Coordinates of N, CA, C and O and ligand atoms in Angstrom, one line a residue:
M1338 N -148.4 25.2 64.9 CA -148.5 25.6 66.3 C -147.8 26.9 66.5 O -146.6 26.9 66.1
A1339 N -148.0 27.8 67.0 CA -147.7 29.1 67.5 C -147.4 29.3 68.6 O -148.4 28.6 69.8
Y1340 N -146.2 29.4 68.8 CA -145.8 29.3 70.5 C -145.8 30.7 71.4 O -145.4 31.9 70.6
S1341 N -146.4 31.1 72.1 CA -146.2 32.5 72.5 C -145.4 32.1 74.0 O -145.6 31.3 75.1
Y1342 N -144.2 33.1 74.1 CA -142.9 33.4 75.2 C -143.3 34.3 75.8 O -143.2 35.4 75.1
D1343 N -143.1 33.8 77.1 CA -143.4 35.1 78.1 C -141.9 35.6 78.4 O -141.0 34.9 79.2
T1344 N -141.6 37.0 78.3 CA -140.4 37.7 78.1 C -139.8 37.4 79.5 O -139.0 38.3 79.9
Q1345 N -140.9 37.7 81.2 CA -141.0 38.0 81.9 C -140.3 36.7 83.2 O -140.3 36.7 84.2
N1346 N -140.2 35.7 82.0 CA -140.5 34.0 83.1 C -138.9 34.1 83.5 O -137.8 34.9 82.9
I1347 N -138.6 33.4 84.7 CA -137.1 33.5 85.4 C -136.1 33.5 84.5 O -134.7 34.1 84.7
F1348 N -136.3 32.5 83.9 CA -134.7 32.3 83.2 C -134.3 33.3 81.7 O -133.2 33.6 81.4
A1349 N -135.3 34.1 81.3 CA -135.1 34.9 80.6 C -134.5 36.3 81.6 O -133.8 37.2 80.6
R1350 N -135.0 36.4 82.8 CA -134.1 37.3 83.0 C -133.0 37.1 83.6 O -132.3 37.7 83.9
I1351 N -132.5 35.4 83.6 CA -131.4 35.1 84.1 C -130.2 35.6 82.8 O -129.3 36.1 82.9
L1352 N -131.4 35.3 81.7 CA -130.2 35.6 80.4 C -130.0 37.2 80.2 O -128.8 37.8 79.6
R1353 N -131.0 38.4 80.8 CA -130.9 39.7 80.7 C -129.9 39.4 81.5 O -129.3 41.1 81.9
G1354 N -129.2 39.0 82.7 CA -128.6 39.2 83.6 C -129.6 40.1 85.0 O -128.5 40.6 85.8
E1355 N -130.8 39.9 84.8 CA -131.3 41.0 85.7 C -131.3 40.3 87.3 O -131.9 40.5 88.2
I1356 N -131.2 38.7 87.0 CA -130.6 38.1 88.2 C -129.8 37.2 88.2 O -129.6 36.1 86.9
P1357 N -128.9 36.6 89.5 CA -127.7 36.1 89.2 C -128.1 34.3 88.8 O -128.9 34.0 89.3
N1358 N -126.7 33.7 88.8 CA -126.9 32.3 88.7 C -125.2 31.5 88.6 O -124.5 32.8 88.6
K1359 N -125.5 30.4 89.1 CA -124.0 30.4 89.3 C -124.0 29.6 87.8 O -124.1 28.2 87.7
T1360 N -122.9 29.8 87.0 CA -122.8 29.4 86.1 C -121.7 28.1 85.6 O -121.1 28.2 86.0
V1361 N -122.5 26.9 85.1 CA -121.3 25.9 84.8 C -120.4 26.7 82.8 O -119.2 26.1 83.5
L1362 N -121.7 26.6 82.7 CA -120.4 26.8 80.9 C -121.7 27.8 80.3 O -122.7 27.8 80.2
E1363 N -120.7 28.5 79.3 CA -121.9 29.8 78.6 C -121.4 29.4 77.1 O -119.9 29.3 77.1
T1364 N -121.7 29.5 76.3 CA -121.1 29.1 74.6 C -122.2 30.5 74.3 O -123.3 31.0 74.5
P1365 N -122.2 30.7 73.0 CA -122.7 32.2 72.1 C -124.2 31.7 72.0 O -125.3 32.4 72.0
H1366 N -124.2 30.4 72.2 CA -126.3 30.3 72.5 C -127.0 29.3 73.0 O -128.0 29.3 73.4
T1367 N -125.9 29.2 74.3 CA -126.5 28.0 75.4 C -125.7 28.3 76.9 O -124.5 29.1 76.5
L1368 N -126.8 28.5 77.8 CA -126.1 28.9 79.3 C -126.8 27.4 80.1 O -127.6 27.0 80.1
A1369 N -125.8 27.2 80.5 CA -125.7 26.2 81.8 C -125.3 26.4 83.2 O -124.4 27.2 83.2
F1370 N -126.1 26.1 84.2 CA -126.4 27.0 85.4 C -126.5 25.6 86.6 O -127.6 25.1 86.0
H1371 N -126.6 26.0 87.9 CA -126.7 24.9 88.6 C -128.0 25.4 89.2 O -128.5 26.4 89.3
D1372 N -128.9 24.3 89.4 CA -130.3 24.8 90.2 C -130.2 25.1 91.2 O -129.7 24.3 92.3
I1373 N -131.3 26.2 91.5 CA -131.0 26.9 92.4 C -131.8 25.9 94.1 O -131.5 26.1 95.1
Y1374 N -132.4 25.0 93.4 CA -133.3 23.9 94.4 C -133.0 22.8 93.9 O -133.4 22.0 93.7
P1375 N -131.4 21.6 94.1 CA -130.9 21.0 93.4 C -131.8 19.9 94.3 O -131.7 19.9 95.4
Q1376 N -132.2 18.7 93.1 CA -132.5 17.8 93.6 C -131.7 16.3 93.7 O -132.3 15.2 93.7
A1377 N -130.6 16.7 93.5 CA -129.6 15.5 93.3 C -128.1 15.9 93.8 O -127.9 17.7 93.5
P1378 N -127.2 15.6 94.0 CA -125.9 16.1 94.4 C -125.1 16.6 93.3 O -125.0 17.8 93.7
V1379 N -126.1 16.4 91.5 CA -125.5 17.1 90.5 C -126.6 17.6 90.2 O -127.6 16.7 89.8
H1380 N -126.7 19.0 89.9 CA -128.2 19.2 89.1 C -128.1 20.6 88.6 O -128.2 21.8 89.1
A1381 N -127.8 20.8 87.2 CA -127.6 22.1 86.5 C -128.8 21.6 85.1 O -129.5 20.7 85.3
L1382 N -129.3 22.9 84.9 CA -129.9 23.5 84.0 C -129.2 23.8 82.6 O -128.3 25.0 82.8
V1383 N -129.9 23.4 81.7 CA -129.1 24.2 80.2 C -130.5 24.4 79.7 O -131.0 23.9 79.4
I1384 N -130.1 25.5 79.3 CA -131.0 26.7 78.2 C -130.1 27.0 77.5 O -129.1 27.6 77.2
P1385 N -131.1 27.0 76.3 CA -130.7 28.0 75.1 C -131.0 29.5 75.0 O -131.7 29.6 75.9
K1386 N -130.3 30.2 74.5 CA -130.3 31.8 74.9 C -131.4 32.1 74.1 O -131.7 33.5 74.3
G1387 N -132.1 31.6 73.0 CA -133.0 32.0 72.0 C -134.2 31.9 72.8 O -134.4 31.4 74.2
A1388 N -135.5 32.6 72.2 CA -136.4 32.8 73.3 C -137.3 31.0 72.4 O -138.2 31.7 71.9
Y1389 N -137.3 30.0 73.2 CA -138.3 28.8 73.1 C -138.7 28.6 74.7 O -138.2 28.2 75.5
V1390 N -140.0 28.1 74.3 CA -140.7 27.7 75.6 C -140.5 26.7 76.1 O -140.7 26.0 77.1
N1391 N -140.4 25.2 75.2 CA -140.2 24.0 76.1 C -139.5 23.2 74.6 O -139.1 23.6 73.4
F1392 N -139.4 21.8 74.4 CA -138.5 21.4 74.0 C -139.3 21.2 72.2 O -138.4 21.2 71.5
D1393 N -140.6 21.0 71.8 CA -141.1 21.0 71.0 C -140.9 21.8 69.9 O -140.3 22.2 68.9
H1394 N -140.9 22.9 70.6 CA -140.3 25.0 70.1 C -139.2 24.6 69.8 O -138.8 24.9 68.6
F1395 N -138.6 24.3 70.5 CA -137.2 24.5 70.1 C -136.4 23.7 69.2 O -136.3 23.9 68.2
A1396 N -137.3 22.2 68.7 CA -137.1 21.3 67.4 C -137.6 21.9 66.4 O -136.9 21.7 65.8
A1397 N -138.9 22.3 67.2 CA -138.8 23.3 65.6 C -138.9 23.8 65.0 O -138.9 24.5 63.4
E1398 N -138.2 25.4 65.4 CA -138.0 26.5 65.3 C -136.3 26.9 65.5 O -136.0 28.2 65.0
A1399 N -135.9 26.2 66.6 CA -134.1 26.7 66.2 C -133.5 26.3 65.0 O -134.1 25.5 64.6
S1400 N -132.3 27.3 65.1 CA -131.5 26.9 63.9 C -130.4 25.1 64.1 O -130.7 25.3 65.4
A1401 N -130.3 24.9 63.3 CA -129.4 23.7 63.6 C -127.9 24.2 64.1 O -127.7 23.4 65.1
E1402 N -127.4 25.2 64.0 CA -125.9 25.7 65.0 C -126.6 25.9 66.3 O -125.8 25.1 67.2
E1403 N -128.1 26.0 66.5 CA -128.4 26.2 68.0 C -128.6 24.8 68.6 O -128.3 24.9 69.4
I1404 N -129.4 23.7 67.8 CA -129.4 23.1 68.3 C -128.1 21.9 68.3 O -128.2 21.2 69.7
V1405 N -127.4 22.0 67.4 CA -125.9 21.5 67.5 C -125.4 21.9 69.1 O -124.9 21.1 70.0
D1406 N -125.1 23.2 69.4 CA -124.7 23.9 70.3 C -125.5 23.3 71.5 O -124.7 23.2 72.4
F1407 N -126.7 23.2 71.8 CA -127.5 23.1 72.9 C -127.0 21.8 73.3 O -126.7 21.0 74.3
H1408 N -127.0 20.9 72.9 CA -126.5 19.5 72.6 C -125.0 19.1 73.4 O -124.6 18.5 74.3
R1409 N -123.9 19.6 72.4 CA -123.0 20.0 72.2 C -122.5 20.2 74.2 O -121.5 19.7 75.0
T1410 N -123.1 21.2 74.2 CA -123.3 22.1 75.6 C -123.5 21.1 76.6 O -123.0 21.3 77.9
A1411 N -124.6 20.4 76.6 CA -125.5 19.9 77.5 C -124.5 18.6 77.8 O -124.3 18.0 78.5
A1412 N -123.9 17.9 76.8 CA -122.6 17.0 77.7 C -121.5 17.1 77.8 O -120.7 16.8 78.5
A1413 N -121.1 18.7 77.5 CA -119.8 19.4 77.9 C -120.3 19.2 79.5 O -119.1 19.2 80.5
V1414 N -121.4 19.9 79.9 CA -121.5 20.1 81.3 C -121.5 18.5 82.1 O -121.3 18.3 83.0
C1415 N -122.3 17.7 81.6 CA -122.4 16.2 81.8 C -120.6 15.8 82.3 O -120.5 15.3 83.6
A1416 N -119.4 16.3 81.4 CA -118.4 15.9 81.9 C -118.1 16.6 82.9 O -117.0 16.4 83.3
L1417 N -118.2 18.0 82.7 CA -117.6 19.0 83.2 C -117.7 18.4 84.9 O -117.4 18.9 85.9
L1418 N -119.1 18.1 85.4 CA -119.9 18.3 86.3 C -119.4 16.5 86.9 O -119.7 15.9 88.1
G1419 N -118.5 15.8 86.3 CA -118.5 14.8 86.7 C -118.9 13.1 86.6 O -119.1 12.3 86.8
V1420 N -120.4 13.4 85.8 CA -121.1 12.6 86.2 C -121.5 11.5 84.4 O -121.5 10.3 84.7
V1421 N -119.7 11.6 84.1 CA -120.2 10.7 82.4 C -119.3 9.7 82.9 O -119.6 8.3 82.5
E1422 N -118.0 10.1 83.6 CA -117.5 8.9 84.4 C -118.3 8.0 85.4 O -117.3 7.3 85.8
G1423 N -119.2 8.6 85.9 CA -119.8 8.0 87.3 C -120.7 6.7 86.9 O -120.3 5.9 85.9
D1424 N -121.7 6.6 87.9 CA -122.4 5.6 87.4 C -123.8 6.1 86.8 O -124.8 5.9 86.6
G1425 N -123.4 7.3 86.0 CA -124.8 7.6 85.4 C -125.5 9.0 85.6 O -125.3 9.1 86.5
Y1426 N -126.4 9.1 85.0 CA -127.1 10.3 85.3 C -128.6 10.8 84.7 O -129.0 9.4 83.4
R1427 N -129.2 11.6 84.6 CA -130.5 11.8 83.8 C -130.6 12.8 83.6 O -129.8 14.1 84.1
A1428 N -131.2 13.0 82.3 CA -131.3 14.5 81.2 C -132.5 14.4 80.9 O -133.4 14.0 79.8
I1429 N -133.4 14.9 81.5 CA -134.9 15.2 81.3 C -135.5 16.7 80.9 O -134.9 17.7 82.0
T1430 N -136.4 16.9 80.1 CA -137.2 18.1 80.0 C -138.7 17.9 80.3 O -139.2 17.1 80.4
N1431 N -139.3 19.3 81.2 CA -140.5 19.1 81.0 C -141.2 19.6 80.2 O -140.7 20.8 80.2
A1432 N -142.6 19.3 79.8 CA -143.2 20.3 78.8 C -144.4 20.5 79.3 O -145.0 19.4 79.4
G1433 N -145.3 21.6 79.7 CA -146.8 22.6 79.6 C -146.8 21.7 81.1 O -146.0 21.3 82.0
P1434 N -148.4 22.1 81.4 CA -148.6 21.6 82.8 C -148.9 20.3 82.9 O -148.1 19.4 83.9
H1435 N -149.2 19.1 82.0 CA -149.0 17.8 82.1 C -147.9 17.3 82.3 O -147.2 16.2 82.9
G1436 N -146.8 18.2 82.0 CA -145.5 18.0 82.4 C -144.8 18.6 83.1 O -143.4 18.5 83.6
M1437 N -145.6 19.0 84.1 CA -145.5 19.7 85.2 C -143.8 20.8 85.4 O -143.1 21.1 85.7
Q1438 N -144.1 21.3 83.8 CA -143.0 22.7 83.9 C -143.3 23.3 84.1 O -144.5 24.0 84.1
E1439 N -142.2 23.9 84.9 CA -142.8 25.5 85.8 C -142.2 26.8 85.3 O -142.7 27.7 85.5
V1440 N -141.0 26.8 84.6 CA -140.3 27.9 83.9 C -140.4 27.3 83.0 O -140.2 26.9 81.8
P1441 N -141.5 28.2 81.7 CA -141.7 28.3 80.6 C -140.8 28.5 79.6 O -140.7 29.9 78.6
H1442 N -139.0 28.1 79.8 CA -138.3 28.7 78.7 C -137.8 27.2 78.8 O -137.3 27.0 79.9
Y1443 N -137.4 26.7 77.0 CA -136.9 25.7 77.4 C -135.5 25.2 78.4 O -134.5 26.0 78.2
H1444 N -135.4 23.8 78.7 CA -134.0 24.0 79.6 C -134.2 22.4 80.0 O -135.3 21.5 79.9
L1445 N -132.9 21.3 79.8 CA -132.7 20.4 80.4 C -132.0 20.2 81.8 O -131.6 21.5 81.6
H1446 N -132.9 19.3 82.7 CA -132.6 19.4 83.8 C -131.1 18.1 83.5 O -131.5 16.7 83.1
I1447 N -129.9 18.1 84.1 CA -128.5 17.1 84.3 C -129.0 17.0 85.9 O -128.6 17.0 86.7
L1448 N -129.4 15.3 86.0 CA -129.2 15.1 87.1 C -128.7 14.1 87.4 O -128.3 12.8 87.0
Ligands
LIG491 P1 -138.9 23.1 85.6 O1 -140.0 22.5 86.8 O2 -140.0 24.1 84.7 O3 -138.8 21.9 84.4 O4 -138.0 23.2 86.3 C1 -137.6 24.5 86.3 C2 -136.1 24.4 87.5 O5 -135.5 25.8 87.7 C3 -136.4 23.9 89.1 O6 -135.5 23.3 89.3 C4 -136.1 25.1 89.8 O7 -135.8 24.6 90.9 C5 -135.1 26.0 89.1 N1 -135.5 27.2 89.1 C6 -136.4 28.7 89.9 N2 -135.9 29.4 89.9 C7 -134.6 29.6 89.7 C8 -133.4 30.5 90.0 O8 -134.3 31.7 89.9 N3 -132.4 30.2 90.0 C9 -132.0 28.5 89.2 N4 -130.8 28.7 89.2 N5 -132.7 28.0 89.1 C10 -134.5 28.3 89.3

């Protein structure tokens, strides 16, 4: 599968610092920030800093270091935002038109 990445997508612009974000956590490979239109009392987005369009692209082409960092950061975000000790949460990702993906840069929603 050949993946095509749009460098003008909104999360690429956030990563370049062209658009502000409310950061929850940042590591060398991963950025987590609050969703601008929260759908729940807690709604954060976790994104890799690398140029991956969706989950299957990230799984296929990211390095082991990026993949570990992404998941450890996502879990740390859950803990930081207080949902680990509570009644639970959703960690979901959308891919492509059938998955209703709006922003073509891989992201995990924590709700
Ligand atoms: P998708 O539908 O692609 O899975 O989710 C995209 C998410 O990005 C949506 O929940 C939307 O509210 C969020 N979003 C879109 N633009 C921005 C933005 O400029 N800043 C932030 N923080 N979130 C955004």
